[in-house]
């Protein structure tokens, strides 16, 4: 399997074999990501981070990955002070920056920006989120977390929250379909998973169950993946508070769950998960956030040809 | 070609030179005219049959005097009328008859449905779509950039 110079744009570009390979490499690199083992895997590497909208965690996670491996980063800096504020196109920015770096991590508010950037760049482009579109490194770190903390093959998962607009949930569902997952979708009626995605999943013989009641699924699942519900999706605050309360993960809810149930969340959370769960064995969201480092390290080392 | 029969009452004059687009999905004839920019650039006679009885299903037919279609125009027509046949007429004879071929990939002439797609911005790129025809007559287009799909009213996005 050769990833050298491959662009990382969308989960739709990955086969199960490719994902398995990335997750295996991530596991090998985990001690480096933790700072327990020194590595020069990225010696003489310059990674450019082009973040056209803020995403502190994703950016820091990429920085950690490259610096832990002995490489360096070039940051775009403030947009106001750059050529972009003078009206430069993304196509031009990419053609300039490709001359400065060995790979480019791009976050951009327009959907499809990363795919376009890849057409203009001779160095690999890694999509760190394009508008409401794709964010493949988030999905890969979610899969890695499930693999490390639970079981990925045939996992029984509940994904809760805003499933209509949440790209994290959409992308994760597609990826889990490669692993024969049993998927429970928990959301208020107004924020249900788009029908086309549910039909696609069922077309791949994936068991999909939709409900608005968390208690219906909590006893049977291995992983509970909570996502943020945004206030502005609701006509009034009372409706929002009602829905948010019905999906809130509390100690009382988890009393009914399997003892080894893992709770995940892409973070930042607002009040989807009661803080008293943080110190239980169920809490997995801070580990999940860390796992972004070995996964991004694995991707970068593969696309830059440092590992095979 | 159109049969002129007294039984169903259809009467369309044969054309001397030009193109007959037959087996257009019923209801799409006016969209075919829009694609071909008719009457905008048409000099000759254009005949249209809407909801004509065909074999089992109703169909539309468009006959254009004095014009042979370009392949790009045929590609566009295939997206809204995947079963259409294109008949080239010269001196009253059908010299070429072929069913439209649905391209797997198209560039430039479809606008993405997603207003926030990079292809709808001021970047120097043209739109690109993968074409899927998973059931006969059920075409959908997936944007190469933002991955959003257009699965109905495709004619509204042609330009």
Short mmCIF file of C-alpha atoms in Angstrom, two decimals, chain A residues 83-290:
data_model
loop_
_atom_site.label_atom_id
_atom_site.label_comp_id
_atom_site.label_asym_id
_atom_site.label_seq_id
_atom_site.Cartn_x
_atom_site.Cartn_y
_atom_site.Cartn_z
CA UNK A 83 -2.39 38.47 1.08
CA UNK A 84 -5.76 36.80 1.49
CA UNK A 85 -7.17 40.02 2.92
CA UNK A 86 -6.02 41.68 -0.32
CA UNK A 87 -8.24 39.30 -2.27
CA UNK A 88 -5.85 36.54 -3.28
CA UNK A 89 -7.56 33.35 -4.44
CA UNK A 90 -7.01 30.10 -2.57
CA UNK A 91 -5.57 28.62 -5.78
CA UNK A 92 -2.81 31.27 -5.77
CA UNK A 93 -2.14 30.92 -2.03
CA UNK A 94 -1.69 27.16 -2.46
CA UNK A 95 0.71 27.60 -5.41
CA UNK A 96 2.83 29.95 -3.32
CA UNK A 97 2.83 27.92 -0.11
CA UNK A 98 3.60 24.60 -1.83
CA UNK A 99 7.02 26.08 -2.52
CA UNK A 100 7.65 26.58 1.19
CA UNK A 101 6.55 23.27 2.71
CA UNK A 102 6.53 19.49 2.32
CA UNK A 103 2.79 19.16 2.98
CA UNK A 104 -0.12 21.53 3.57
CA UNK A 105 -2.84 21.16 6.20
CA UNK A 106 -5.86 23.19 5.12
CA UNK A 107 -8.93 24.35 6.98
CA UNK A 108 -11.27 26.51 4.94
CA UNK A 109 -14.87 27.74 5.25
CA UNK A 110 -15.88 26.62 1.73
CA UNK A 111 -16.90 23.03 1.00
CA UNK A 112 -14.62 21.41 -1.56
CA UNK A 113 -11.70 23.78 -0.85
CA UNK A 114 -9.31 20.94 -0.03
CA UNK A 115 -10.17 18.99 -3.19
CA UNK A 116 -9.52 22.10 -5.24
CA UNK A 117 -6.28 22.83 -3.39
CA UNK A 118 -5.08 19.31 -4.23
CA UNK A 119 -5.48 20.11 -7.93
CA UNK A 120 -3.05 23.02 -7.57
CA UNK A 121 -0.52 21.53 -5.17
CA UNK A 122 2.38 19.22 -5.89
CA UNK A 123 2.79 18.50 -2.17
CA UNK A 124 0.13 16.52 -0.25
CA UNK A 125 -2.94 18.38 0.99
CA UNK A 126 -4.53 17.26 4.24
CA UNK A 127 -8.08 18.44 4.77
CA UNK A 128 -8.57 19.69 8.32
CA UNK A 129 -12.21 20.61 7.67
CA UNK A 130 -13.85 22.30 4.69
CA UNK A 131 -16.97 24.19 5.75
CA UNK A 132 -19.79 21.77 6.50
CA UNK A 133 -18.04 19.19 4.30
CA UNK A 134 -15.35 16.69 5.21
CA UNK A 135 -12.96 16.40 8.15
CA UNK A 136 -11.31 13.03 7.55
CA UNK A 137 -8.67 13.22 10.30
CA UNK A 138 -11.48 13.62 12.88
CA UNK A 139 -13.16 10.46 11.57
CA UNK A 140 -9.88 8.53 11.57
CA UNK A 141 -9.14 9.52 15.16
CA UNK A 142 -12.69 8.52 16.12
CA UNK A 143 -12.15 5.09 14.57
CA UNK A 144 -8.77 4.81 16.29
CA UNK A 145 -10.36 5.66 19.65
CA UNK A 146 -13.00 2.97 19.18
CA UNK A 147 -10.30 0.47 18.20
CA UNK A 148 -8.10 1.31 21.19
CA UNK A 149 -10.80 1.68 23.83
CA UNK A 150 -13.51 -0.71 22.68
CA UNK A 151 -13.92 -2.96 19.64
CA UNK A 152 -14.13 -1.65 16.11
CA UNK A 153 -15.33 -4.69 14.19
CA UNK A 154 -19.10 -4.99 14.60
CA UNK A 155 -19.19 -2.26 17.27
CA UNK A 156 -22.62 -1.45 18.69
CA UNK A 157 -22.66 2.32 18.77
CA UNK A 158 -25.16 5.06 19.55
CA UNK A 159 -24.54 8.44 17.96
CA UNK A 160 -26.50 11.19 19.68
CA UNK A 161 -27.17 14.87 19.11
CA UNK A 162 -27.52 16.95 15.97
CA UNK A 163 -27.41 14.27 13.31
CA UNK A 164 -28.94 16.41 10.59
CA UNK A 165 -26.15 18.97 10.24
CA UNK A 166 -23.29 17.29 12.10
CA UNK A 167 -20.63 16.35 9.55
CA UNK A 168 -18.75 14.37 12.22
CA UNK A 169 -21.69 12.01 12.61
CA UNK A 170 -22.23 11.60 8.85
CA UNK A 171 -18.63 10.82 8.10
CA UNK A 172 -18.31 8.46 11.08
CA UNK A 173 -21.39 6.50 9.97
CA UNK A 174 -19.94 5.96 6.49
CA UNK A 175 -16.64 4.79 7.94
CA UNK A 176 -18.31 2.48 10.50
CA UNK A 177 -20.27 0.85 7.71
CA UNK A 178 -16.94 -0.62 6.54
CA UNK A 179 -16.69 -2.37 9.90
CA UNK A 180 -20.16 -3.92 10.05
CA UNK A 181 -21.20 -1.68 12.93
CA UNK A 182 -24.67 -1.67 14.46
CA UNK A 183 -25.65 1.98 14.44
CA UNK A 184 -28.24 3.57 16.73
CA UNK A 185 -29.08 7.17 15.89
CA UNK A 186 -30.45 9.20 18.79
CA UNK A 187 -31.77 12.68 17.98
CA UNK A 188 -34.87 14.84 18.21
CA UNK A 189 -37.16 14.43 15.19
CA UNK A 190 -36.12 17.82 13.81
CA UNK A 191 -32.41 16.89 13.79
CA UNK A 192 -32.54 13.35 12.38
CA UNK A 193 -29.85 11.92 10.14
CA UNK A 194 -30.61 12.77 6.45
CA UNK A 195 -32.64 10.00 4.84
CA UNK A 196 -30.14 9.53 2.00
CA UNK A 197 -27.41 8.59 4.48
CA UNK A 198 -29.67 6.18 6.39
CA UNK A 199 -30.68 4.56 3.08
CA UNK A 200 -27.04 4.29 2.01
CA UNK A 201 -26.14 2.57 5.28
CA UNK A 202 -29.05 0.15 5.05
CA UNK A 203 -28.08 -0.52 1.43
CA UNK A 204 -24.78 -1.82 2.81
CA UNK A 205 -26.65 -4.18 5.14
CA UNK A 206 -25.91 -2.07 8.20
CA UNK A 207 -28.44 -2.28 11.03
CA UNK A 208 -29.64 1.26 11.68
CA UNK A 209 -32.10 2.08 14.45
CA UNK A 210 -33.48 5.61 14.89
CA UNK A 211 -34.96 6.94 18.11
CA UNK A 212 -35.23 10.11 20.17
CA UNK A 213 -35.00 8.27 23.49
CA UNK A 214 -31.54 7.46 24.81
CA UNK A 215 -32.89 4.93 27.34
CA UNK A 216 -34.08 2.72 24.47
CA UNK A 217 -30.53 1.93 23.36
CA UNK A 218 -28.26 2.51 26.36
CA UNK A 219 -28.25 -1.09 27.65
CA UNK A 220 -26.96 -2.73 24.48
CA UNK A 221 -24.23 -0.43 23.19
CA UNK A 222 -20.42 -0.54 23.41
CA UNK A 223 -19.85 3.12 22.51
CA UNK A 224 -21.94 6.24 23.04
CA UNK A 225 -20.81 9.06 20.74
CA UNK A 226 -22.29 12.39 21.83
CA UNK A 227 -22.22 15.48 19.62
CA UNK A 228 -23.07 19.08 20.31
CA UNK A 229 -26.57 20.41 19.79
CA UNK A 230 -26.56 24.03 18.71
CA UNK A 231 -29.07 26.42 20.24
CA UNK A 232 -29.60 28.26 16.97
CA UNK A 233 -31.13 25.15 15.36
CA UNK A 234 -34.22 25.57 17.57
CA UNK A 235 -37.07 28.07 17.25
CA UNK A 236 -36.92 28.94 20.94
CA UNK A 237 -34.74 28.40 24.00
CA UNK A 238 -37.32 26.29 25.84
CA UNK A 239 -37.42 23.75 23.00
CA UNK A 240 -33.61 23.63 22.93
CA UNK A 241 -33.38 23.11 26.68
CA UNK A 242 -35.97 20.32 26.55
CA UNK A 243 -34.08 18.44 23.84
CA UNK A 244 -30.67 19.06 25.41
CA UNK A 245 -31.92 17.70 28.76
CA UNK A 246 -33.41 14.59 27.13
CA UNK A 247 -30.08 13.72 25.48
CA UNK A 248 -27.81 14.67 28.38
CA UNK A 249 -25.51 11.89 29.52
CA UNK A 250 -25.86 11.56 33.27
CA UNK A 251 -24.65 9.04 35.89
CA UNK A 252 -28.26 7.81 36.17
CA UNK A 253 -28.33 7.00 32.46
CA UNK A 254 -24.99 5.21 32.58
CA UNK A 255 -26.17 3.03 35.50
CA UNK A 256 -28.15 1.11 32.90
CA UNK A 257 -25.21 0.77 30.51
CA UNK A 258 -22.65 -2.02 30.07
CA UNK A 259 -19.82 -1.71 32.55
CA UNK A 260 -17.28 -1.15 29.76
CA UNK A 261 -19.36 1.34 27.73
CA UNK A 262 -17.19 4.16 26.39
CA UNK A 263 -18.48 7.70 26.02
CA UNK A 264 -16.93 9.76 23.20
CA UNK A 265 -17.37 13.40 22.15
CA UNK A 266 -15.48 15.38 19.47
CA UNK A 267 -15.23 18.37 21.92
CA UNK A 268 -15.74 21.10 22.79
CA UNK A 269 -18.74 19.98 24.82
CA UNK A 270 -21.27 22.41 26.24
CA UNK A 271 -23.49 20.44 28.57
CA UNK A 272 -24.05 17.18 26.69
CA UNK A 273 -22.07 15.20 29.27
CA UNK A 274 -22.38 15.65 33.01
CA UNK A 275 -18.98 16.57 34.48
CA UNK A 276 -19.30 13.84 37.12
CA UNK A 277 -18.73 11.27 34.37
CA UNK A 278 -15.24 12.62 33.64
CA UNK A 279 -13.63 10.53 36.35
CA UNK A 280 -15.38 7.27 35.50
CA UNK A 281 -14.10 4.48 33.26
CA UNK A 282 -16.78 5.42 30.75
CA UNK A 283 -15.19 8.79 29.91
CA UNK A 284 -13.11 8.57 26.79
CA UNK A 285 -13.32 12.05 25.25
CA UNK A 286 -10.01 13.43 26.50
CA UNK A 287 -8.19 10.30 25.34
CA UNK A 288 -10.02 10.67 22.04
CA UNK A 289 -8.66 14.18 21.74
CA UNK A 290 -5.10 12.92 22.40
#
